XYZ file of C-alpha atoms in Angstrom:
322
model
C -0.310 15.206 13.698
C -1.053 18.141 11.957
C -4.747 18.462 10.710
C -6.280 19.199 7.604
C -9.080 20.927 6.138
C -10.177 20.573 2.589
C -12.415 23.508 2.249
C -14.362 24.284 -1.584
C -17.153 25.643 -3.161
C -19.682 22.673 -3.831
C -18.672 18.961 -2.752
C -15.447 19.364 -4.538
C -13.721 18.872 -1.368
C -15.729 15.866 -0.052
C -14.651 14.073 -3.616
C -11.333 14.736 -3.250
C -11.045 13.636 0.349
C -12.625 10.259 -1.006
C -10.419 10.225 -4.065
C -7.405 10.484 -1.721
C -8.308 7.788 0.641
C -8.952 5.606 -2.104
C -5.270 6.009 -3.512
C -3.687 6.605 0.107
C -5.837 5.386 2.719
C -7.969 6.501 5.238
C -6.778 9.431 7.153
C -7.275 11.072 10.737
C -7.546 14.498 11.547
C -8.587 15.293 7.999
C -12.016 16.807 7.387
C -13.887 18.272 4.416
C -15.724 21.471 4.770
C -18.163 22.415 1.886
C -20.002 25.825 1.140
C -23.338 24.762 -0.235
C -25.530 27.024 -2.545
C -27.868 27.897 0.190
C -25.088 28.814 2.600
C -23.068 31.980 3.515
C -20.036 32.826 4.978
C -20.444 32.447 8.465
C -21.918 28.649 7.606
C -18.823 27.521 6.441
C -16.470 29.450 9.359
C -18.644 27.561 11.650
C -17.854 24.142 9.655
C -14.198 25.013 9.450
C -14.087 25.808 13.712
C -15.799 22.452 14.034
C -13.600 20.504 11.928
C -10.337 22.228 14.038
C -12.196 21.069 17.434
C -12.000 17.658 16.307
C -8.190 17.479 15.578
C -5.509 15.877 17.940
C -3.458 18.836 18.056
C -5.468 22.250 16.814
C -2.271 24.453 17.200
C -1.413 22.689 13.749
C -3.715 23.355 10.991
C -3.162 23.067 7.391
C -5.938 24.261 4.888
C -6.388 23.215 1.794
C -8.541 25.409 -0.137
C -10.142 25.154 -3.835
C -9.502 29.161 -5.183
C -7.687 32.132 -3.853
C -10.093 34.726 -2.836
C -13.138 32.846 -2.660
C -15.414 32.538 0.320
C -13.690 29.464 1.817
C -10.576 30.927 1.387
C -11.507 33.969 2.929
C -13.237 32.614 5.804
C -10.094 30.262 6.448
C -8.016 33.477 6.396
C -10.111 35.073 9.253
C -9.451 32.286 11.386
C -5.824 32.438 10.480
C -5.506 35.539 11.830
C -5.031 34.334 15.194
C -2.691 31.641 14.622
C -0.397 32.980 11.761
C 2.929 31.643 13.473
C 1.546 27.806 13.135
C -1.164 27.548 10.728
C -1.148 27.658 6.896
C -3.512 28.228 3.886
C -2.765 26.740 0.227
C -4.843 27.573 -2.540
C -5.211 25.893 -5.841
C -6.054 22.536 -4.192
C -5.706 19.414 -6.532
C -5.476 15.872 -5.541
C -1.335 15.653 -6.013
C -1.368 18.220 -3.522
C -3.835 16.315 -1.168
C -1.877 13.273 -1.336
C 1.452 15.000 -0.652
C 0.290 16.602 2.398
C -0.823 13.107 3.560
C 2.441 11.845 3.165
C 4.126 14.604 4.301
C 2.779 14.108 7.592
C 4.950 11.302 8.447
C 7.963 13.085 8.180
C 6.992 16.580 9.013
C 5.132 18.285 12.181
C 4.430 21.808 11.058
C 1.376 22.736 9.253
C 3.777 25.594 7.421
C 6.454 22.976 6.829
C 3.919 20.868 4.760
C 2.500 24.073 3.017
C 5.962 24.993 1.661
C 6.686 21.489 0.701
C 3.374 20.746 -1.322
C 3.355 23.334 -3.363
C 5.950 21.716 -5.856
C 4.096 18.660 -6.328
C 0.782 20.849 -6.979
C 2.271 22.186 -9.466
C 4.072 19.195 -11.162
C 0.650 17.190 -11.137
C -0.775 19.621 -13.732
C 0.421 17.943 -17.239
C -1.279 17.801 -20.749
C -1.994 15.901 -23.648
C -0.618 15.937 -26.649
C 2.694 16.354 -24.637
C 4.183 18.795 -27.056
C 2.182 21.081 -25.555
C 3.961 20.670 -22.569
C 6.628 23.922 -21.684
C 9.796 22.407 -22.608
C 11.718 20.625 -19.743
C 14.685 18.021 -19.252
C 14.500 14.774 -21.308
C 12.837 11.987 -19.453
C 15.534 9.324 -17.811
C 16.130 6.373 -20.285
C 14.245 3.097 -19.996
C 17.203 0.823 -19.271
C 18.927 1.086 -15.991
C 22.027 3.011 -17.013
C 25.710 2.369 -15.603
C 27.567 4.677 -13.555
C 28.001 5.377 -9.961
C 29.787 4.556 -6.712
C 31.066 0.813 -6.066
C 28.553 -1.473 -4.529
C 25.138 -3.501 -5.091
C 21.281 -2.136 -4.824
C 19.546 -1.635 -1.508
C 16.163 -3.002 -1.941
C 13.856 -0.693 -0.335
C 10.652 -2.770 -1.486
C 10.104 -5.264 -3.347
C 6.037 -5.154 -4.305
C 3.757 -7.557 -6.250
C 0.890 -5.286 -7.767
C -1.099 -6.068 -10.908
C -1.255 -2.024 -11.662
C 2.262 -1.988 -11.374
C 3.368 2.000 -10.645
C 0.256 3.794 -10.036
C -1.160 6.493 -7.298
C -0.270 4.357 -4.164
C 3.178 3.622 -5.170
C 3.969 6.782 -6.876
C 2.860 8.613 -3.349
C 2.696 6.957 -0.138
C 5.057 3.796 -0.678
C 7.741 6.042 -2.246
C 7.486 8.703 0.466
C 8.015 5.922 3.346
C 11.078 3.681 1.177
C 12.689 6.781 -0.258
C 14.052 4.904 -3.438
C 16.369 6.568 -6.065
C 14.790 4.135 -8.598
C 11.842 2.283 -9.167
C 12.145 -0.599 -11.207
C 9.439 -2.632 -13.074
C 10.507 -6.069 -13.605
C 8.550 -7.858 -16.310
C 9.118 -9.587 -19.878
C 5.917 -8.577 -20.932
C 5.971 -4.934 -20.173
C 9.759 -4.760 -21.179
C 8.344 -5.396 -25.037
C 5.630 -3.047 -24.388
C 6.414 0.498 -25.702
C 3.331 2.471 -24.672
C 3.082 0.628 -21.180
C 7.047 1.550 -20.703
C 6.163 5.179 -21.543
C 3.474 5.402 -19.432
C 5.147 3.694 -16.301
C 8.355 6.466 -17.218
C 5.630 9.508 -17.006
C 3.735 8.009 -13.666
C 7.331 8.091 -11.824
C 7.196 10.771 -9.042
C 9.468 13.676 -9.367
C 13.349 13.036 -8.299
C 13.195 9.347 -9.069
C 14.257 7.205 -12.102
C 11.522 4.512 -13.245
C 12.947 1.851 -15.375
C 11.046 -1.231 -17.264
C 13.619 -4.368 -16.939
C 12.952 -8.273 -18.145
C 13.360 -10.607 -15.299
C 16.920 -12.129 -16.540
C 18.150 -8.330 -16.815
C 17.125 -7.589 -13.119
C 18.752 -10.860 -12.577
C 22.113 -9.714 -13.612
C 21.560 -5.840 -12.543
C 21.423 -7.415 -9.199
C 24.929 -9.221 -9.278
C 26.862 -5.764 -10.207
C 29.109 -4.800 -7.355
C 30.497 -2.137 -9.379
C 27.897 0.659 -10.117
C 25.054 0.956 -7.904
C 26.285 1.886 -4.436
C 24.063 3.979 -2.683
C 21.020 3.350 -5.357
C 18.110 2.418 -3.002
C 15.692 0.254 -5.454
C 11.981 -0.154 -5.279
C 10.867 -3.414 -7.450
C 7.589 -3.698 -8.929
C 6.153 -7.002 -9.816
C 2.958 -8.039 -11.971
C 2.650 -11.746 -10.366
C 4.512 -13.974 -7.524
C 5.805 -15.955 -10.638
C 8.325 -13.114 -11.571
C 9.375 -12.831 -7.995
C 10.016 -16.468 -7.765
C 12.383 -16.402 -10.712
C 14.433 -13.409 -9.393
C 14.718 -14.825 -5.938
C 15.641 -18.173 -7.549
C 18.410 -16.218 -9.837
C 20.046 -14.871 -6.582
C 18.414 -11.682 -6.152
C 18.530 -10.848 -2.152
C 14.928 -10.420 -1.384
C 13.805 -10.856 2.594
C 10.183 -9.484 2.311
C 7.507 -8.933 -0.432
C 4.763 -6.758 0.046
C 1.819 -8.096 -1.454
C -0.528 -4.854 -2.381
C -2.788 -6.135 -5.433
C -3.466 -9.225 -7.724
C -6.047 -8.735 -10.170
C -9.068 -11.270 -10.913
C -9.267 -13.043 -13.864
C -10.993 -16.658 -14.966
C -10.224 -19.189 -13.078
C -8.933 -17.469 -9.976
C -10.660 -16.951 -6.473
C -10.529 -13.885 -4.360
C -10.210 -14.272 -0.694
C -10.090 -10.808 0.003
C -10.625 -7.339 -1.840
C -7.699 -7.144 -3.365
C -6.376 -10.184 -4.157
C -7.262 -12.857 -6.810
C -5.432 -16.735 -6.850
C -5.431 -19.567 -8.888
C -3.864 -22.627 -8.038
C -0.359 -21.882 -9.512
C 0.080 -18.500 -7.612
C -0.913 -20.499 -4.304
C 1.821 -23.006 -5.070
C 4.325 -20.005 -6.079
C 3.988 -18.464 -2.857
C 4.538 -21.612 -0.850
C 7.780 -21.691 -3.130
C 8.716 -18.148 -1.870
C 7.955 -19.479 1.167
C 10.423 -22.256 1.223
C 13.400 -19.914 -0.216
C 12.749 -17.905 3.202
C 10.528 -14.809 1.632
C 8.323 -13.401 4.214
C 5.050 -11.535 2.690
C 4.005 -7.998 3.893
C 0.391 -7.656 2.733
C -0.641 -4.235 2.891
C -1.797 -1.601 -0.119
C -0.716 1.314 1.619
C 2.027 1.760 4.626
C -1.028 3.147 6.934
C -2.996 -0.170 6.264
C -2.540 -3.175 8.912
C -0.499 -6.448 7.896
C -2.927 -9.393 6.493
C -1.983 -12.576 7.318
C -0.095 -14.038 4.031
C -1.009 -18.093 5.330
C -4.639 -17.418 6.512
C -5.200 -15.834 2.961
C -3.551 -18.537 1.398
C -5.565 -21.090 3.139
C -8.706 -19.595 2.137
C -8.059 -19.439 -1.307
C -6.807 -22.979 -1.657
C -10.534 -24.147 -0.075
C -12.307 -22.235 -2.612
C -10.321 -23.869 -5.268
C -10.883 -26.792 -3.886
C -14.704 -26.424 -3.897
C -14.604 -25.727 -7.475
C -12.876 -29.133 -8.147
């Protein structure tokens, strides 16, 4: 696996390492290296050398640094001179760049290949409000799923329950792993909310179309065998009740990824990211009866949780409240 060094003036590298872990999960073979006010070039160079020595494969190292020409860059560059054929340096580090570098390690084994790949993502991560200040680009895709395409039905690459819907973990780690051509948020409530629809559209990763549809529309789309051949759909749901509706309506979902269910009054929280009331528990049991399996993970690199044990703990906690 390619080793990654995040290097910066001050604690920026430590902060972006923490942010990346929150979104994409804890990473192996990644180190943050900082140049503090009391330190000089030799200090950060020594830190870089120490970081490289901990990597599984020191022949493949990618430096992500804050500023071209700054001391972190210069010291990385001095080390790079002896490894020009395999190492790489990218300056202008931002969070989209770091997350894309993490994701790229699933399919790329070369530091230089990853370096070339992440530059466009880093640029696309720079956006501005109000939108009219943005350079003119092609119009955003429509919110309804358009017709047109090869005969055939959707291929469902992921169905996920996540109260936050389309956010960083989905837009980066899950899309990188499942390679959808369309992300479809299935929700009656969100389909009526123009602001949320717009935000979801803006959060879609480059090259992937994002749509918001009501539950009944998703059921109809799933039965269309004339327009969606070759289309890989990633479905996002706010709650298990909407999943049950589409399953009972005929959408062929074998497995549902359970990523996040927010806490609210009347719910119990058997782990850090999932909260249930009695209706939620009953709905998951009905999904089980319909042959649906559960994949309990926030991000692909997490180990899978045992949904049956989680539901039992939630039921016990609810029973204690009675």
